[in-house]
Short mmCIF file of C-alpha atoms in Angstrom, two decimals:
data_model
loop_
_atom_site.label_atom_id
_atom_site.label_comp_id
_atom_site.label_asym_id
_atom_site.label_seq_id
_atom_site.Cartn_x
_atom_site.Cartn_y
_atom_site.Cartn_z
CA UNK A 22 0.00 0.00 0.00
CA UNK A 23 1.77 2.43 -1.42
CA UNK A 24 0.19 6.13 0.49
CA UNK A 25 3.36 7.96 -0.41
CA UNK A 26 5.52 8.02 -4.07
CA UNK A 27 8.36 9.06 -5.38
CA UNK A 28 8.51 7.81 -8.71
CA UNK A 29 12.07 9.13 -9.33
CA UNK A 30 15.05 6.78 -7.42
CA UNK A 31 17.83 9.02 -8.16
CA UNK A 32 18.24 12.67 -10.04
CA UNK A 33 21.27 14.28 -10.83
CA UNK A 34 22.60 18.09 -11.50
CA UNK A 35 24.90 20.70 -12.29
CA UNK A 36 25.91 22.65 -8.95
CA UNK A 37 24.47 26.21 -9.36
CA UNK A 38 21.34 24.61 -11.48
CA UNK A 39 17.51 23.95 -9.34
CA UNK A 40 16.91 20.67 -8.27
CA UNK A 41 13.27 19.25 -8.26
CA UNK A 42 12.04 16.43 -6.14
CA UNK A 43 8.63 15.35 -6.75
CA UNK A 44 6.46 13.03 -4.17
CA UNK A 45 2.64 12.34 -4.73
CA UNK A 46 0.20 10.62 -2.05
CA UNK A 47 -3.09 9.19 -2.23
CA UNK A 48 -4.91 9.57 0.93
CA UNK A 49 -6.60 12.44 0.94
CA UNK A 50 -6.50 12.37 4.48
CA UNK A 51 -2.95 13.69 4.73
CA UNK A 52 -3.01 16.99 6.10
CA UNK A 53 1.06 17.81 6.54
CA UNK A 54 3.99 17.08 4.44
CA UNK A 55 7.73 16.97 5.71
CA UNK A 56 11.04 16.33 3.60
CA UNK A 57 13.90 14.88 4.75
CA UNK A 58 17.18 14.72 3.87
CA UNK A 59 18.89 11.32 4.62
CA UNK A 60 22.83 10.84 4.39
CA UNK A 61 24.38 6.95 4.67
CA UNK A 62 24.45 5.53 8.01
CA UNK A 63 22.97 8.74 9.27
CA UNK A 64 19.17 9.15 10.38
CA UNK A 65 16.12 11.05 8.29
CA UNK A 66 17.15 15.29 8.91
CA UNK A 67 14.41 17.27 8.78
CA UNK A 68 14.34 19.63 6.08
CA UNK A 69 11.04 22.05 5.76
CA UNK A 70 7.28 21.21 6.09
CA UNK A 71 4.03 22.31 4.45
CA UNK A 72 0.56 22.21 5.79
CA UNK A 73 -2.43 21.31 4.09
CA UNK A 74 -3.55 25.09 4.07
CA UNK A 75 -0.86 26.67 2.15
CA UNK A 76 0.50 25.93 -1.60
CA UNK A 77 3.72 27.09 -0.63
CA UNK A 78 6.35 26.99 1.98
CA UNK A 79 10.05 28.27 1.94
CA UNK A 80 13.38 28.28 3.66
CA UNK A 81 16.47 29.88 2.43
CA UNK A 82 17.60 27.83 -0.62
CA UNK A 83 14.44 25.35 -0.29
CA UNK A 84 10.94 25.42 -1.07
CA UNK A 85 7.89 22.88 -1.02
CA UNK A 86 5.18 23.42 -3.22
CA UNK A 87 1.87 21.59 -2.37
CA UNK A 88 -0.89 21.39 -5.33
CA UNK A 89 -3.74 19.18 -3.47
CA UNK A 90 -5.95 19.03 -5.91
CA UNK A 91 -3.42 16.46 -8.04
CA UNK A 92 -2.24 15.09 -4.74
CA UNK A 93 1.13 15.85 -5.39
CA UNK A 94 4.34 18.20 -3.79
CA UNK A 95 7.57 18.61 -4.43
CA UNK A 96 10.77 20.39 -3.18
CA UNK A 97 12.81 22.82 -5.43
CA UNK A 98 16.75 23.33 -4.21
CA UNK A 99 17.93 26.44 -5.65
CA UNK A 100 20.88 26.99 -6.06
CA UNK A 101 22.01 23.45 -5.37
CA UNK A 102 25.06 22.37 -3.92
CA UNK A 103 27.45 19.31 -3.97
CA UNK A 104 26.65 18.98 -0.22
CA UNK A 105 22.95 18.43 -0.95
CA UNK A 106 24.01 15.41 -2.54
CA UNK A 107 22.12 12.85 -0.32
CA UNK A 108 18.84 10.52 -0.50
CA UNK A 109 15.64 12.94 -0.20
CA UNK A 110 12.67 11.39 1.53
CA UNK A 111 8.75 12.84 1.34
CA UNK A 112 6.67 12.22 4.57
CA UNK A 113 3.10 12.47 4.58
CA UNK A 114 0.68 12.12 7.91
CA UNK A 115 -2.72 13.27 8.90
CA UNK A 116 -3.83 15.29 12.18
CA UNK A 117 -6.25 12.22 13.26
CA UNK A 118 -3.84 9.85 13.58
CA UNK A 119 -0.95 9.68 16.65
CA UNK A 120 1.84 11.51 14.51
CA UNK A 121 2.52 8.63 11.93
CA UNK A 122 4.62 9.32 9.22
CA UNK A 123 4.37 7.34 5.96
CA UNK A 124 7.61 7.76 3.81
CA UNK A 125 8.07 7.48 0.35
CA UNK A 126 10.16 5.35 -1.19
CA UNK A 127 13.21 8.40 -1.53
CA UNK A 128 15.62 9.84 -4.59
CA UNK A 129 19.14 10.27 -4.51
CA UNK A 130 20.01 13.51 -4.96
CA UNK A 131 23.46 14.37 -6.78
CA UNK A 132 24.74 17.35 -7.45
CA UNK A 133 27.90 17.72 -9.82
CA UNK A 134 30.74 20.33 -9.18
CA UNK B 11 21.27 21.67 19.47
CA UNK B 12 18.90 19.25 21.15
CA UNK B 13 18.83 15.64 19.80
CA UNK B 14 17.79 12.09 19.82
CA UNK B 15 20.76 9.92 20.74
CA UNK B 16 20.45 6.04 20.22
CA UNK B 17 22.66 3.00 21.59
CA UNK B 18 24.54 1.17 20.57
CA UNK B 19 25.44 2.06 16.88
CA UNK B 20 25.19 -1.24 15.32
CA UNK B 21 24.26 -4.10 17.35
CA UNK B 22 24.70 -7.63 15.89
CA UNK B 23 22.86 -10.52 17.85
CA UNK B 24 22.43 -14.33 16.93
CA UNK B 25 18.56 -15.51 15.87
CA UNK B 26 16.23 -16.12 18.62
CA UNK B 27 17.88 -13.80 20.96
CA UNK B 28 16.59 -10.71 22.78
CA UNK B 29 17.72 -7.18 21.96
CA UNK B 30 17.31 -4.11 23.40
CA UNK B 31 17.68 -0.47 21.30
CA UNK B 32 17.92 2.17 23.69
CA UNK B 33 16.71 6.21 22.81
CA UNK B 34 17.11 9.16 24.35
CA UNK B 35 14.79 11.75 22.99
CA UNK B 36 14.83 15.03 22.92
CA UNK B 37 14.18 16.40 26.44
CA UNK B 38 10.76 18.49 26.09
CA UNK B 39 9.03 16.44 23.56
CA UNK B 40 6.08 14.29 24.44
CA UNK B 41 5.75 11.91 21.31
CA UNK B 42 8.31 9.02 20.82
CA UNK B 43 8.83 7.06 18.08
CA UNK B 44 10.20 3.92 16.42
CA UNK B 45 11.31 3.45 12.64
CA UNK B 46 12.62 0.99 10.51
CA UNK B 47 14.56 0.81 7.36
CA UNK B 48 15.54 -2.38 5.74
CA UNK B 49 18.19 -2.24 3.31
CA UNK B 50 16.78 -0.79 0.16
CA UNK B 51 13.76 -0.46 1.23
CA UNK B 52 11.57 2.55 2.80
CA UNK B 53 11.75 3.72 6.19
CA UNK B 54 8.85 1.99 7.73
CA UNK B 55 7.00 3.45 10.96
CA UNK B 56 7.03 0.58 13.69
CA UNK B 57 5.09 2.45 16.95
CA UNK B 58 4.29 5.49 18.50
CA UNK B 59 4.11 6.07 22.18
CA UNK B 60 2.33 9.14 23.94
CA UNK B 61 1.57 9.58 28.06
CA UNK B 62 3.58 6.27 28.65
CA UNK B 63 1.12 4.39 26.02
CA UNK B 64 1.82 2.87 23.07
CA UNK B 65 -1.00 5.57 20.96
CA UNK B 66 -0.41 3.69 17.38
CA UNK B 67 1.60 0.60 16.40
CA UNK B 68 1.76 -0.70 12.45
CA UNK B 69 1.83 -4.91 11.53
CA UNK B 70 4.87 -5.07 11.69
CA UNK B 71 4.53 -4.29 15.50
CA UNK B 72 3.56 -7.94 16.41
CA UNK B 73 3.89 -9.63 19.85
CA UNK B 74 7.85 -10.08 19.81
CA UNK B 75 8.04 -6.61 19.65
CA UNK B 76 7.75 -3.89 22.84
CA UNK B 77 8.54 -0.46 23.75
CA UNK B 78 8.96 1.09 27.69
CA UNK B 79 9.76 4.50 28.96
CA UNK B 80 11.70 3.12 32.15
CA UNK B 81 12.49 6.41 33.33
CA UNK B 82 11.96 10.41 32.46
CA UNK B 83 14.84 10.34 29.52
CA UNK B 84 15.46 6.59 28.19
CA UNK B 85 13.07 4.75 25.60
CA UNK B 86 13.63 1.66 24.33
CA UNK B 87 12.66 -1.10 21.84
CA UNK B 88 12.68 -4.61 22.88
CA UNK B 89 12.71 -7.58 20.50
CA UNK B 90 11.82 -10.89 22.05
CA UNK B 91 13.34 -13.17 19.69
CA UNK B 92 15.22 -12.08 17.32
CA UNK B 93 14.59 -13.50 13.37
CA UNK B 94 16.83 -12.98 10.08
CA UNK B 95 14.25 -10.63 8.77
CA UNK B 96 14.87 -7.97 11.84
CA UNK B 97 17.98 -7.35 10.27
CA UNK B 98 17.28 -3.32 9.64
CA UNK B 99 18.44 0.07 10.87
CA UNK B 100 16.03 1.46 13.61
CA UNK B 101 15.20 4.49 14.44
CA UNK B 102 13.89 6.33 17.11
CA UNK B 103 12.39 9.73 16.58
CA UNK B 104 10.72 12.29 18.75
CA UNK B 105 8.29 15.43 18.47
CA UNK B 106 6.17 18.00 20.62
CA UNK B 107 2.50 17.93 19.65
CA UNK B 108 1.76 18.43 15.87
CA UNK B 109 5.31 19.29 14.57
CA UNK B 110 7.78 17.43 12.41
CA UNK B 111 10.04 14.45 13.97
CA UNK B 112 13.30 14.42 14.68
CA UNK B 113 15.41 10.85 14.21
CA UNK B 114 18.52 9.90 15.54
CA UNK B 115 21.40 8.19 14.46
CA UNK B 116 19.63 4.73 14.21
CA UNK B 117 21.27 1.34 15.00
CA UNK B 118 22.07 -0.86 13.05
CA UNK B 119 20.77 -4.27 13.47
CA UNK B 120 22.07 -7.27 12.04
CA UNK B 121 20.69 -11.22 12.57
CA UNK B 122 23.02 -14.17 12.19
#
């Protein structure tokens, strides 16, 4: 049962150039929307979240877009860096449950110097 | 910066034998956590544990499984009986009410 997609396993750019990660869901019952940012051996980093209520949420170099009408959000990097380089994880839960997050499957990010 | 610190960092245990993953969370939050990632594969919510409760727990989450809060700061993840298919990274995570998680290092597990 697969609530949470990321259809993409691995991406790759030019430093300097956007990145786009892209993550879609299917139970409409999701109400916030996290990425992480996931390094080997290391555990998930939080990276920037999005409630249901807004299209749009940024931080410094990233920002989430959230279009719920196609069930779908993604995170833009911009500019990206060779230290963003890592495995990028979409997390979706809803308000009803007890804080459950359901993961995607995750895409390598790598950015070339 | 606060945050969640798990022991050990890889733990490596023969089949049928207990384990314990110990967590410390982060000091003011109220919701703990447990995750799982095999190899390859997704990370993969095991429990959730609110007011020194277990609030949610997935399939996966089956009798040979348990979680405890033996004091204010520790929280840990007991396996009964260890199988080949436990063989994962765990992690613990913890949050204040309605805001994102935060995961720590994760331990390696590994069944022989």
């Amino acid at each position: 049962d697969q609530q949470v997609k990321q259809n993409s396993p691995s991406l790759s750019v030019q430093e300097g150039r956007i990145s786009i990660l892209n993550c879609d869901y299917t139970n409409s019952m999701f109400d916030y929307f996290l990425w992480y940012k996931k390094y080997p051996a290391e555990g998930p980093t939080f990276l920037i979240s999005i409630s249901s209520i807004k299209d749009k949420n940024e931080d410094g170099r990233f920002t989430v877009f959230l279009n719920k009408s196609a069930k779908h959000l993604s995170l833009h990097i911009v500019p990206s860096q060779p230290g963003d380089s890592a495995v990028y994880f979409c997390a979706a839960r809803s308000s009803s449950n007890t804080g459950k997050l359901i993961f995607g499957q995750g895409t390598t990010l790598q950015v070339k110097p | 910066e606060p945050e969640v610190t798990q022991t050990p960092s890889h733990q490596v245990t023969q089949m049928g034998q207990e384990v314990i993953l110990r967590c410390v969370p982060i000091s003011n939050h109220l919701y703990f956590y447990w995750y799982r990632q095999i190899l390859g594969q997704k990370v993969e919510f095991l429990v959730s544990f609110y007011n020194n409760e277990i609030s949610e727990k997935s399939e996966i989450f089956d009798d040979q499984f348990s979680v405890e809060r033996p004091d204010g700061s520790n929280f840990t993840l007991k396996i009964r009986s260890t199988k080949l298919e436990d063989s994962a990274m765990y992690f613990c995570a913890s949050s204040e009410m309605d805001t994102e998680a935060f995961f720590g290092q994760g331990t390696r597990l590994t069944v022989v």
